[in-house]
Short mmCIF file of C-alpha atoms in Angstrom, two decimals:
data_model
loop_
_atom_site.label_atom_id
_atom_site.label_comp_id
_atom_site.label_asym_id
_atom_site.label_seq_id
_atom_site.Cartn_x
_atom_site.Cartn_y
_atom_site.Cartn_z
CA UNK A 1 -25.21 -56.17 25.44
CA UNK A 2 -22.80 -58.56 23.65
CA UNK A 3 -19.91 -57.03 21.87
CA UNK A 4 -17.61 -58.68 19.29
CA UNK A 5 -14.79 -58.59 21.96
CA UNK A 6 -16.97 -60.28 24.53
CA UNK A 7 -18.08 -62.87 22.11
CA UNK A 8 -14.49 -63.69 21.14
CA UNK A 9 -13.54 -64.00 24.80
CA UNK A 10 -16.50 -66.24 25.51
CA UNK A 11 -15.57 -68.58 22.69
CA UNK A 12 -12.01 -68.71 23.81
CA UNK A 13 -12.90 -69.56 27.46
CA UNK A 14 -15.44 -72.26 26.31
CA UNK A 15 -12.70 -73.73 24.04
CA UNK A 16 -10.29 -74.26 26.87
CA UNK A 17 -12.67 -75.96 29.29
CA UNK A 18 -13.21 -79.66 30.02
CA UNK A 19 -15.80 -80.71 32.48
CA UNK A 20 -15.97 -84.53 33.24
CA UNK A 21 -16.98 -87.11 35.84
CA UNK A 22 -15.20 -90.32 36.78
CA UNK A 23 -17.33 -93.44 37.09
CA UNK A 24 -16.49 -96.90 38.31
CA UNK A 25 -17.40 -99.81 40.50
CA UNK A 26 -16.29 -99.40 44.19
CA UNK A 27 -12.64 -100.11 44.74
CA UNK A 28 -11.61 -99.85 41.01
CA UNK A 29 -9.29 -96.94 42.07
CA UNK A 30 -11.44 -93.93 41.18
CA UNK A 31 -10.43 -91.66 44.01
CA UNK A 32 -6.84 -92.58 43.62
CA UNK A 33 -7.01 -91.72 39.78
CA UNK A 34 -8.59 -88.31 40.80
CA UNK A 35 -5.72 -87.63 43.21
CA UNK A 36 -3.07 -88.29 40.57
CA UNK A 37 -4.86 -86.17 38.02
CA UNK A 38 -4.79 -83.26 40.56
CA UNK A 39 -1.13 -84.02 41.27
CA UNK A 40 -0.35 -83.46 37.66
CA UNK A 41 -2.48 -80.41 37.59
CA UNK A 42 -0.26 -78.97 40.35
CA UNK A 43 -3.29 -78.79 42.67
CA UNK A 44 -1.73 -80.94 45.40
CA UNK A 45 1.78 -81.91 46.14
CA UNK A 46 1.28 -85.34 47.64
CA UNK A 47 -1.31 -87.90 46.68
CA UNK A 48 -2.57 -89.97 49.59
CA UNK A 49 -3.88 -93.51 49.06
CA UNK A 50 -7.58 -94.15 49.85
CA UNK A 51 -6.76 -97.30 51.69
CA UNK A 52 -4.76 -95.14 53.98
CA UNK A 53 -2.45 -96.20 56.69
CA UNK A 54 -2.62 -94.24 59.86
CA UNK A 55 0.27 -92.00 59.02
CA UNK A 56 -0.95 -91.38 55.42
CA UNK A 57 -3.01 -88.36 54.22
CA UNK A 58 -6.70 -88.74 53.51
CA UNK A 59 -7.49 -88.22 49.87
CA UNK A 60 -8.31 -84.61 48.96
CA UNK A 61 -11.59 -85.46 47.30
CA UNK A 62 -12.92 -87.53 50.22
CA UNK A 63 -13.46 -84.69 52.69
CA UNK A 64 -16.29 -85.84 54.89
CA UNK A 65 -15.34 -87.39 58.20
CA UNK A 66 -17.29 -90.58 57.41
CA UNK A 67 -15.52 -90.91 54.06
CA UNK A 68 -12.12 -90.60 55.82
CA UNK A 69 -13.12 -93.28 58.39
CA UNK A 70 -14.48 -95.79 55.88
CA UNK A 71 -12.10 -95.21 52.87
CA UNK A 72 -14.98 -94.71 50.44
CA UNK A 73 -16.47 -91.83 48.52
CA UNK A 74 -20.10 -91.16 49.43
CA UNK A 75 -20.52 -87.68 48.07
CA UNK A 76 -19.60 -85.94 44.88
CA UNK A 77 -16.50 -83.67 45.19
CA UNK A 78 -15.99 -80.79 42.85
CA UNK A 79 -12.28 -80.30 41.94
CA UNK A 80 -10.96 -77.54 39.66
CA UNK A 81 -7.46 -77.06 38.36
CA UNK A 82 -5.50 -75.65 35.39
CA UNK A 83 -3.41 -77.90 33.24
CA UNK A 84 -1.23 -76.37 30.44
CA UNK A 85 -3.80 -73.67 29.72
CA UNK A 86 -6.90 -75.77 29.90
CA UNK A 87 -9.39 -75.34 32.75
CA UNK A 88 -10.24 -78.74 34.15
CA UNK A 89 -13.50 -79.23 36.13
CA UNK A 90 -13.42 -82.77 37.57
CA UNK A 91 -16.35 -84.27 39.40
CA UNK A 92 -15.33 -87.13 41.67
CA UNK A 93 -18.46 -89.24 42.11
CA UNK A 94 -19.45 -91.92 44.68
CA UNK A 95 -18.68 -95.49 43.44
CA UNK A 96 -20.80 -97.20 46.04
CA UNK A 97 -24.12 -98.42 44.57
CA UNK A 98 -26.09 -96.93 47.51
CA UNK A 99 -25.07 -93.48 46.32
CA UNK A 100 -25.77 -93.91 42.56
CA UNK A 101 -28.43 -91.11 42.69
CA UNK A 102 -25.77 -88.63 43.65
CA UNK A 103 -23.69 -89.95 40.72
CA UNK A 104 -26.66 -89.56 38.26
CA UNK A 105 -27.16 -85.95 39.32
CA UNK A 106 -23.46 -85.25 38.77
CA UNK A 107 -23.45 -86.70 35.32
CA UNK A 108 -26.09 -84.13 34.31
CA UNK A 109 -23.44 -81.51 34.89
CA UNK A 110 -20.61 -83.29 32.88
CA UNK A 111 -19.77 -83.13 29.24
CA UNK A 112 -17.86 -86.45 29.26
CA UNK A 113 -17.18 -89.43 31.51
CA UNK A 114 -14.02 -91.37 32.34
CA UNK A 115 -14.86 -95.07 33.02
CA UNK A 116 -12.44 -96.75 35.25
CA UNK A 117 -11.97 -100.50 34.94
CA UNK A 118 -10.18 -102.85 37.25
CA UNK A 119 -7.91 -104.98 35.07
CA UNK A 120 -8.45 -108.05 37.14
CA UNK A 121 -12.27 -107.76 37.40
CA UNK A 122 -13.33 -106.13 34.11
CA UNK A 123 -16.85 -104.59 33.79
CA UNK A 124 -18.55 -104.80 37.11
CA UNK A 125 -22.30 -104.26 38.05
CA UNK A 126 -22.04 -100.68 39.22
CA UNK A 127 -20.00 -99.73 36.06
CA UNK A 128 -22.83 -101.15 33.95
CA UNK A 129 -25.46 -99.09 35.72
CA UNK A 130 -23.47 -95.86 35.43
CA UNK A 131 -22.60 -96.56 31.88
CA UNK A 132 -26.22 -96.74 31.05
CA UNK A 133 -26.81 -93.29 32.63
CA UNK A 134 -23.98 -91.94 30.42
CA UNK A 135 -25.52 -93.56 27.35
CA UNK A 136 -28.90 -92.09 28.24
CA UNK A 137 -27.21 -88.64 28.27
CA UNK A 138 -25.17 -89.35 25.13
CA UNK A 139 -21.91 -88.71 27.03
CA UNK A 140 -18.60 -89.49 25.28
CA UNK A 141 -16.85 -92.08 27.42
CA UNK A 142 -13.06 -92.56 27.86
CA UNK A 143 -11.79 -95.79 29.44
CA UNK A 144 -8.88 -96.14 31.78
CA UNK A 145 -7.95 -99.83 32.55
CA UNK A 146 -6.33 -99.63 36.04
CA UNK A 147 -4.10 -101.87 38.20
CA UNK A 148 -2.10 -103.36 35.35
CA UNK A 149 0.84 -103.91 37.80
CA UNK A 150 -1.27 -106.54 39.56
CA UNK A 151 -2.45 -109.93 38.14
CA UNK A 152 -4.77 -108.98 35.34
CA UNK A 153 -7.07 -110.42 32.73
CA UNK A 154 -6.01 -110.52 29.07
CA UNK A 155 -6.44 -106.96 27.54
CA UNK A 156 -8.35 -108.47 24.58
CA UNK A 157 -10.80 -110.11 26.94
CA UNK A 158 -11.38 -106.85 28.65
CA UNK A 159 -12.05 -105.00 25.32
CA UNK A 160 -14.31 -107.84 24.19
CA UNK A 161 -16.25 -107.45 27.50
CA UNK A 162 -16.67 -103.69 26.88
CA UNK A 163 -18.42 -104.56 23.57
CA UNK A 164 -20.47 -107.57 24.80
CA UNK A 165 -21.54 -106.24 28.17
CA UNK A 166 -21.79 -102.50 27.53
CA UNK A 167 -22.45 -102.56 23.78
CA UNK A 168 -19.74 -99.99 22.99
CA UNK A 169 -16.84 -100.51 20.55
CA UNK A 170 -13.33 -99.71 21.77
CA UNK A 171 -10.08 -98.44 20.38
CA UNK A 172 -6.91 -98.90 22.42
CA UNK A 173 -4.77 -95.64 22.43
CA UNK A 174 -2.15 -97.27 24.49
CA UNK A 175 -1.32 -101.02 24.90
CA UNK A 176 0.23 -102.82 27.95
CA UNK A 177 3.48 -104.61 27.76
CA UNK A 178 2.96 -107.57 30.08
CA UNK A 179 0.71 -107.55 33.21
CA UNK A 180 1.21 -108.31 36.95
CA UNK A 181 4.83 -108.76 37.90
CA UNK A 182 5.79 -108.93 34.23
CA UNK A 183 4.29 -105.44 33.56
CA UNK A 184 6.95 -103.33 31.90
CA UNK A 185 5.04 -100.37 30.60
CA UNK A 186 2.66 -99.22 27.84
CA UNK A 187 3.11 -98.61 24.10
CA UNK A 188 1.49 -95.45 22.78
CA UNK A 189 0.07 -96.28 19.36
CA UNK A 190 -0.09 -92.66 18.15
CA UNK A 191 3.37 -91.33 19.16
CA UNK A 192 5.04 -94.79 18.78
CA UNK A 193 6.68 -94.34 22.24
CA UNK A 194 7.09 -96.77 25.11
CA UNK A 195 6.41 -95.48 28.63
CA UNK A 196 8.34 -97.68 31.00
CA UNK A 197 6.67 -98.70 34.25
CA UNK A 198 7.54 -96.66 37.33
CA UNK A 199 8.28 -98.75 40.40
CA UNK A 200 6.16 -98.42 43.57
CA UNK A 201 8.95 -96.54 45.40
CA UNK A 202 8.64 -93.70 42.90
CA UNK A 203 4.89 -93.32 43.34
CA UNK A 204 3.44 -90.22 44.85
CA UNK A 205 6.25 -88.13 43.36
CA UNK A 206 5.57 -85.51 40.62
CA UNK A 207 8.77 -86.47 38.65
CA UNK A 208 7.76 -86.79 35.07
CA UNK A 209 8.43 -90.14 33.34
CA UNK A 210 10.45 -89.83 30.04
CA UNK A 211 8.83 -91.91 27.25
CA UNK A 212 11.22 -93.51 24.84
CA UNK A 213 10.51 -93.35 21.04
CA UNK A 214 10.83 -96.70 19.36
CA UNK A 215 11.42 -96.68 15.61
CA UNK A 216 10.07 -100.24 15.34
CA UNK A 217 8.61 -102.63 18.05
CA UNK A 218 10.88 -105.37 16.48
CA UNK A 219 14.06 -103.37 17.24
CA UNK A 220 16.37 -105.51 19.37
CA UNK A 221 17.21 -102.50 21.45
CA UNK A 222 13.63 -102.68 22.86
CA UNK A 223 14.25 -106.04 24.43
CA UNK A 224 17.26 -104.57 26.32
CA UNK A 225 14.85 -102.03 27.86
CA UNK A 226 12.27 -104.64 28.89
CA UNK A 227 14.44 -106.79 31.10
CA UNK A 228 12.87 -105.48 34.27
CA UNK A 229 14.19 -105.72 37.84
CA UNK A 230 15.21 -109.42 37.20
CA UNK A 231 17.26 -108.36 34.13
CA UNK A 232 15.77 -111.40 32.35
CA UNK A 233 16.62 -110.99 28.58
CA UNK A 234 14.69 -114.17 27.61
CA UNK A 235 11.53 -112.82 29.35
CA UNK A 236 12.06 -109.46 27.66
CA UNK A 237 12.30 -111.02 24.20
CA UNK A 238 9.13 -112.96 24.94
CA UNK A 239 7.29 -109.71 25.91
CA UNK A 240 8.51 -107.98 22.80
CA UNK A 241 7.37 -110.73 20.53
CA UNK A 242 3.89 -110.72 22.33
CA UNK A 243 3.69 -107.01 21.92
CA UNK A 244 4.35 -107.27 18.16
CA UNK A 245 1.69 -109.90 17.68
CA UNK A 246 -0.97 -108.03 19.68
CA UNK A 247 -0.20 -104.65 17.90
CA UNK A 248 -0.58 -106.49 14.51
CA UNK A 249 -3.87 -108.00 15.65
CA UNK A 250 -5.18 -104.59 16.82
CA UNK A 251 -4.24 -102.98 13.47
CA UNK A 252 -5.95 -105.65 11.33
CA UNK A 253 -8.93 -106.54 13.41
CA UNK A 254 -9.51 -103.59 15.79
CA UNK A 255 -11.66 -100.59 15.42
CA UNK A 256 -9.78 -97.52 14.01
CA UNK A 257 -9.93 -94.29 15.91
CA UNK A 258 -12.77 -91.94 14.88
CA UNK A 259 -13.27 -88.79 16.91
CA UNK A 260 -16.84 -88.23 15.64
CA UNK A 261 -17.76 -91.74 16.96
CA UNK A 262 -16.11 -90.88 20.25
CA UNK A 263 -18.07 -87.66 20.71
CA UNK A 264 -21.29 -89.49 19.75
CA UNK A 265 -20.70 -92.00 22.62
CA UNK A 266 -20.34 -94.99 20.17
CA UNK A 267 -16.54 -95.59 20.56
CA UNK A 268 -14.43 -95.51 23.65
CA UNK A 269 -10.74 -94.69 23.59
CA UNK A 270 -8.91 -97.11 25.93
CA UNK A 271 -5.83 -96.34 28.02
CA UNK A 272 -3.91 -98.70 30.29
CA UNK A 273 -1.96 -97.88 33.48
CA UNK A 274 -1.76 -97.98 37.29
CA UNK A 275 -3.23 -95.02 39.19
CA UNK A 276 -1.76 -96.10 42.48
CA UNK A 277 1.73 -96.07 41.03
CA UNK A 278 1.15 -92.82 39.15
CA UNK A 279 1.79 -94.62 35.86
CA UNK A 280 0.06 -93.74 32.58
CA UNK A 281 -1.97 -91.04 34.28
CA UNK A 282 -0.37 -87.96 32.78
CA UNK A 283 -0.29 -89.47 29.36
CA UNK A 284 -4.02 -90.15 29.69
CA UNK A 285 -4.73 -86.54 30.94
CA UNK A 286 -2.90 -85.03 27.96
CA UNK A 287 -4.78 -87.12 25.36
CA UNK A 288 -8.11 -86.73 27.10
CA UNK A 289 -7.78 -82.87 26.93
CA UNK A 290 -7.03 -83.29 23.17
CA UNK A 291 -10.00 -85.52 22.51
CA UNK A 292 -12.74 -84.60 25.04
CA UNK A 293 -15.47 -82.23 24.06
CA UNK A 294 -15.59 -78.59 25.11
CA UNK A 295 -18.88 -77.54 26.92
CA UNK A 296 -21.92 -78.45 24.74
CA UNK A 297 -25.40 -77.14 24.21
CA UNK A 298 -27.92 -78.13 26.82
CA UNK A 299 -31.63 -78.81 26.34
CA UNK A 300 -34.09 -76.53 27.84
CA UNK A 301 -37.93 -76.19 27.75
CA UNK A 302 -37.45 -73.81 24.73
CA UNK A 303 -34.81 -75.94 22.90
CA UNK A 304 -31.05 -76.23 23.04
CA UNK A 305 -28.99 -73.42 24.56
CA UNK A 306 -25.51 -72.93 23.20
CA UNK A 307 -22.57 -72.29 25.64
CA UNK A 308 -21.54 -69.35 23.43
CA UNK A 309 -25.02 -67.63 23.92
CA UNK A 310 -24.08 -64.34 25.68
CA UNK A 311 -27.04 -64.72 28.01
CA UNK A 312 -25.83 -66.23 31.30
CA UNK A 313 -27.74 -69.51 32.35
CA UNK A 314 -26.92 -72.21 34.77
CA UNK A 315 -28.49 -75.02 36.75
CA UNK A 316 -28.06 -76.60 40.14
CA UNK A 317 -27.10 -80.29 40.24
CA UNK A 318 -25.99 -80.78 43.87
CA UNK A 319 -26.63 -79.28 47.32
CA UNK A 320 -24.29 -79.83 50.23
CA UNK A 321 -25.10 -78.89 53.76
CA UNK A 322 -22.37 -78.14 56.34
CA UNK A 323 -19.27 -78.05 54.14
CA UNK A 324 -17.92 -75.78 56.87
CA UNK A 325 -19.06 -77.35 60.17
CA UNK A 326 -18.18 -74.18 62.14
CA UNK A 327 -20.65 -72.08 60.03
CA UNK A 328 -23.48 -74.72 59.33
CA UNK A 329 -23.73 -73.45 55.80
CA UNK A 330 -25.52 -74.77 52.83
CA UNK A 331 -23.94 -74.65 49.35
CA UNK A 332 -25.70 -75.21 46.06
CA UNK A 333 -23.49 -76.32 43.18
CA UNK A 334 -24.24 -74.79 39.83
CA UNK A 335 -22.96 -75.74 36.42
CA UNK A 336 -22.57 -72.58 34.23
CA UNK A 337 -24.30 -73.43 30.85
CA UNK A 338 -23.97 -70.23 28.78
CA UNK A 339 -22.63 -66.69 28.90
CA UNK A 340 -20.47 -65.18 31.66
CA UNK A 341 -21.14 -65.43 35.38
CA UNK A 342 -19.90 -62.50 37.52
CA UNK A 343 -20.09 -62.04 41.26
CA UNK A 344 -22.96 -59.84 42.46
CA UNK A 345 -24.97 -60.23 39.28
CA UNK A 346 -28.76 -60.35 39.67
CA UNK A 347 -30.51 -63.29 37.87
CA UNK A 348 -33.88 -64.81 37.59
CA UNK A 349 -34.73 -67.95 39.54
CA UNK A 350 -37.01 -69.69 36.93
CA UNK A 351 -38.92 -72.04 39.23
CA UNK A 352 -39.73 -69.28 41.75
CA UNK A 353 -39.90 -66.58 39.03
CA UNK A 354 -38.01 -64.28 41.43
CA UNK A 355 -34.78 -62.19 41.08
CA UNK A 356 -31.71 -63.42 43.07
CA UNK A 357 -28.48 -61.70 43.71
CA UNK A 358 -25.40 -63.99 43.55
CA UNK A 359 -23.17 -62.18 46.12
CA UNK A 360 -21.20 -65.08 47.56
CA UNK A 361 -20.09 -67.41 44.78
CA UNK A 362 -17.35 -69.94 45.61
CA UNK A 363 -14.86 -72.22 43.92
CA UNK A 364 -14.09 -75.52 45.67
CA UNK A 365 -11.21 -77.84 46.12
CA UNK A 366 -13.09 -80.47 48.22
CA UNK A 367 -14.00 -78.40 51.37
CA UNK A 368 -11.45 -75.60 50.69
CA UNK A 369 -13.04 -72.44 49.18
CA UNK A 370 -12.10 -69.36 47.21
CA UNK A 371 -14.43 -66.50 46.32
CA UNK A 372 -15.19 -66.46 42.57
CA UNK A 373 -15.23 -63.16 40.61
CA UNK A 374 -16.19 -64.75 37.24
CA UNK A 375 -16.89 -68.08 35.64
CA UNK A 376 -17.62 -69.42 32.17
CA UNK A 377 -19.56 -72.32 30.56
CA UNK A 378 -18.42 -75.72 31.93
CA UNK A 379 -17.32 -74.19 35.29
CA UNK A 380 -18.87 -75.31 38.57
CA UNK A 381 -19.70 -72.61 41.07
CA UNK A 382 -20.90 -73.03 44.64
CA UNK A 383 -23.56 -70.53 45.72
CA UNK A 384 -24.08 -70.00 49.45
CA UNK A 385 -27.76 -70.56 49.94
CA UNK A 386 -28.87 -68.44 52.89
CA UNK A 387 -32.56 -68.62 52.19
CA UNK A 388 -32.73 -72.43 51.77
CA UNK A 389 -34.88 -71.95 48.67
CA UNK A 390 -32.47 -73.38 45.99
CA UNK A 391 -33.15 -76.96 44.91
CA UNK A 392 -31.47 -79.54 42.76
CA UNK A 393 -32.53 -79.02 39.09
CA UNK A 394 -33.34 -75.27 39.53
CA UNK A 395 -32.29 -72.96 36.69
CA UNK A 396 -30.91 -69.40 36.92
CA UNK A 397 -30.80 -67.08 33.87
CA UNK A 398 -29.79 -63.49 33.23
CA UNK A 399 -32.59 -62.70 30.75
CA UNK A 400 -36.03 -64.17 30.14
CA UNK A 401 -37.11 -67.33 31.92
CA UNK A 402 -35.26 -70.40 30.77
CA UNK A 403 -35.70 -73.87 32.37
CA UNK A 404 -33.32 -76.64 31.79
CA UNK A 405 -34.53 -80.23 31.94
CA UNK A 406 -35.06 -81.13 35.62
CA UNK A 407 -32.86 -83.46 37.58
CA UNK A 408 -35.11 -86.30 38.66
CA UNK A 409 -35.73 -87.58 42.19
CA UNK A 410 -35.67 -91.32 41.94
CA UNK A 411 -37.99 -93.80 43.66
CA UNK A 412 -36.44 -95.11 46.94
CA UNK A 413 -36.02 -98.85 47.50
CA UNK A 414 -35.45 -98.66 51.26
CA UNK A 415 -37.60 -97.12 53.98
CA UNK A 416 -37.33 -96.37 57.66
CA UNK A 417 -38.78 -94.43 60.59
CA UNK A 418 -36.65 -92.21 62.68
CA UNK A 419 -36.88 -91.87 66.44
CA UNK A 420 -35.07 -89.15 68.34
CA UNK A 421 -33.39 -90.20 71.57
CA UNK A 422 -33.52 -86.80 73.15
CA UNK A 423 -37.02 -85.17 72.58
CA UNK A 424 -35.50 -81.77 73.55
CA UNK A 425 -33.57 -81.73 70.31
CA UNK A 426 -36.53 -82.12 67.99
CA UNK A 427 -35.97 -78.75 66.36
CA UNK A 428 -32.37 -79.72 65.50
CA UNK A 429 -33.62 -82.98 64.05
CA UNK A 430 -36.11 -81.15 61.80
CA UNK A 431 -33.44 -78.77 60.55
CA UNK A 432 -31.08 -81.68 59.93
CA UNK A 433 -33.69 -83.68 57.96
CA UNK A 434 -34.72 -80.58 55.93
CA UNK A 435 -31.14 -79.79 54.97
CA UNK A 436 -29.94 -83.32 54.35
CA UNK A 437 -33.05 -84.23 52.30
CA UNK A 438 -32.54 -81.16 50.05
CA UNK A 439 -28.95 -82.37 49.66
CA UNK A 440 -30.35 -85.73 48.50
CA UNK A 441 -29.02 -87.84 51.32
CA UNK A 442 -32.51 -89.25 51.96
CA UNK A 443 -36.03 -88.38 50.93
CA UNK A 444 -38.39 -87.33 53.78
CA UNK A 445 -42.19 -88.13 53.61
CA UNK A 446 -44.79 -86.74 55.98
CA UNK A 447 -47.70 -88.84 57.35
CA UNK A 448 -51.00 -87.28 56.58
CA UNK A 449 -52.22 -84.93 59.30
CA UNK A 450 -49.02 -85.14 61.36
CA UNK A 451 -46.97 -82.38 59.75
CA UNK A 452 -43.29 -82.88 60.55
CA UNK A 453 -43.87 -85.29 63.37
CA UNK A 454 -42.76 -88.95 62.86
CA UNK A 455 -41.48 -88.62 59.25
CA UNK A 456 -40.84 -91.67 57.05
CA UNK A 457 -37.38 -91.76 55.29
CA UNK A 458 -36.72 -93.20 51.91
CA UNK A 459 -33.38 -94.03 50.32
CA UNK A 460 -32.11 -95.59 47.08
CA UNK A 461 -29.48 -97.52 49.00
CA UNK A 462 -29.46 -98.76 52.66
CA UNK A 463 -26.08 -97.16 53.45
CA UNK A 464 -27.69 -93.73 53.08
CA UNK A 465 -29.47 -94.30 56.46
CA UNK A 466 -26.18 -94.99 58.12
CA UNK A 467 -24.74 -91.77 56.53
CA UNK A 468 -27.73 -89.88 57.73
CA UNK A 469 -27.45 -91.17 61.21
CA UNK A 470 -23.71 -90.32 61.37
CA UNK A 471 -24.21 -86.84 59.95
CA UNK A 472 -27.08 -85.96 62.25
CA UNK A 473 -24.89 -86.72 65.24
CA UNK A 474 -21.72 -85.07 63.83
CA UNK A 475 -23.25 -82.03 62.23
CA UNK A 476 -26.44 -81.41 64.25
CA UNK A 477 -25.63 -83.13 67.61
CA UNK A 478 -28.78 -85.31 67.32
CA UNK A 479 -28.72 -88.97 68.18
CA UNK A 480 -31.41 -90.99 66.48
CA UNK A 481 -32.52 -94.58 66.04
CA UNK A 482 -33.28 -95.70 62.45
CA UNK A 483 -35.99 -98.40 62.25
CA UNK A 484 -36.35 -100.17 58.95
CA UNK A 485 -39.87 -100.47 57.49
CA UNK A 486 -41.10 -103.32 55.29
CA UNK A 487 -41.80 -101.27 52.10
CA UNK A 488 -39.87 -101.84 48.93
CA UNK A 489 -41.51 -99.43 46.41
CA UNK A 490 -42.58 -95.77 46.30
CA UNK A 491 -44.67 -94.30 43.60
CA UNK A 492 -45.66 -90.63 43.02
CA UNK A 493 -49.30 -90.45 42.03
CA UNK A 494 -50.57 -88.68 38.87
CA UNK A 495 -53.80 -88.76 36.98
CA UNK A 496 -57.38 -88.41 38.51
CA UNK A 497 -59.45 -89.99 41.27
CA UNK A 498 -56.75 -90.49 43.84
CA UNK A 499 -57.96 -91.52 47.31
CA UNK A 500 -55.37 -91.64 50.06
CA UNK A 501 -57.83 -93.54 52.39
CA UNK A 502 -58.12 -96.26 49.74
CA UNK A 503 -54.42 -97.10 49.96
CA UNK A 504 -54.19 -96.71 53.75
CA UNK A 505 -56.98 -99.26 54.24
CA UNK A 506 -54.99 -101.83 52.42
CA UNK A 507 -52.49 -104.02 54.30
CA UNK A 508 -49.64 -103.72 51.85
CA UNK A 509 -49.69 -100.08 51.04
CA UNK A 510 -49.48 -96.71 52.79
CA UNK A 511 -50.16 -93.14 51.58
CA UNK A 512 -47.77 -90.29 52.47
CA UNK A 513 -46.85 -86.79 51.13
CA UNK A 514 -43.46 -85.69 49.82
CA UNK A 515 -41.80 -82.30 50.66
CA UNK A 516 -44.04 -80.49 48.08
CA UNK A 517 -47.23 -82.04 49.47
CA UNK A 518 -47.53 -84.37 46.45
CA UNK A 519 -49.08 -87.80 47.16
CA UNK A 520 -46.72 -90.79 47.37
CA UNK A 521 -47.79 -94.41 47.97
CA UNK A 522 -45.44 -96.95 49.52
CA UNK A 523 -45.87 -100.74 48.70
CA UNK A 524 -44.61 -103.85 50.51
CA UNK A 525 -44.44 -106.10 47.53
CA UNK A 526 -44.17 -106.32 43.71
CA UNK A 527 -47.62 -107.92 43.71
CA UNK A 528 -49.16 -105.01 45.69
CA UNK A 529 -47.83 -102.49 43.27
CA UNK A 530 -49.04 -104.47 40.19
CA UNK A 531 -52.55 -104.89 41.76
CA UNK A 532 -52.77 -101.11 42.41
CA UNK A 533 -51.77 -100.34 38.88
CA UNK A 534 -54.26 -102.82 37.36
CA UNK A 535 -57.11 -101.71 39.60
CA UNK A 536 -56.63 -97.89 39.35
CA UNK A 537 -56.61 -97.11 35.68
CA UNK A 538 -57.22 -93.48 36.03
CA UNK A 539 -54.09 -93.08 38.16
CA UNK A 540 -50.40 -92.88 37.04
CA UNK A 541 -47.88 -94.50 39.35
CA UNK A 542 -44.73 -92.51 38.63
CA UNK A 543 -41.10 -93.65 39.54
CA UNK A 544 -39.74 -90.08 39.53
CA UNK A 545 -41.12 -87.05 41.21
CA UNK A 546 -43.10 -84.62 39.15
CA UNK A 547 -41.43 -81.26 38.78
CA UNK A 548 -43.32 -78.65 40.74
CA UNK A 549 -43.21 -75.09 39.57
CA UNK A 550 -44.51 -71.87 41.14
#
């Protein structure tokens, strides 16, 4: 039963939480930014570059062996730390397009997104796709323009591109002073301070940069501070004059800051810096905490549920097998949506309509784990799934039977058969495919009448097959051969009058079943899919899997 004291504590805990994801195109510096945010949160003492040399650390958020080998993020890492009294839940997502489905699932658990832009490249294709997902969810978006210390495009061009390509207005909170080898720092428009660029030799050190307050950007003393390593006063005066002109233009022609517009996802605050050199990151983190939303209400089948509702609820957005290779465990990541989570509490699993005792909840720092005694709305909790029954999109609730909107499984675009090289390890292969498909690495389809024999694999991106092959060998000791198949579309079938034989008889289609026994048809061409849709009016060809309930 809720008491005034509990309600007051619940509201206090909700108010101090920020849960967000970082989105970007590959190589924009996303995992590096994540490391530097953790550095300022005191969570790590040394940030290691992703493009690591042999003697450098691997990044904390890239914990899988294949991530360390390739220098890319291919799974979502859940990172939690405290910063000046605020509880930060940071979701580091894959930037590679072949893992965009994992990113989509992660965004369902976030209250805001940080969009990272490479200053030399601007808005890139993957950024556009992920931005659209954020827009679909109505997430507030904060923009960090990275790599200002390298040759960069004009900042006005970058802001103009945000509006033209993404359709979102922008408001610069900081402004760069020069770019590339003339980069001297950033000017904070709110505090009227200049943060001077930190040299590369000072990177990866937690020493805080002291910002210098400037009474007026036309102050001659500013030029003295902008001379840079070459001590070039003429260049400094040119940079100061350019800064004055650009700030005047922003004031007269730019969008004014409006927090309501930011929270509605219609205006993005823009910050400039260099994550690799640890520059502008802490300033961004401080302002982000001030401006970002606290945990928000979430839509359920019965309407929105407020985070301050005393009834505990949560939903699973990610499953990860074998985070601890020595124990071959399976962890389901849950976003707490309302009320208070406590260890050993008994809750209702809405899809199965069964009671579940949550006895082994964990907090994560990449693969490092700590037992959780309590958690509040916005927090991410890992649940050891010993039964194997938890699925992405499942809802848990303390009272009643609430179901949050499901997390969709997307239609794959790449398909393959899998052949085991040692038939004696078929059982290990089956276990690996079951666990990794639940995790979302690939989707597994069964051929009619064959059960688990000769499954067909589906993936949104082709690199997922390579990851599957690697993880089957590393985590299940199974060598397989992946053989690409000529199909390009998969559609779940709804409606009435479906005949699997009809599609199997056609040259360009094939009928299979998904993990729930629901019919799925594969097509080899756009034409074949269009023909099927036009000639089967009683059927529905669905791009996402229907949610199955008990």
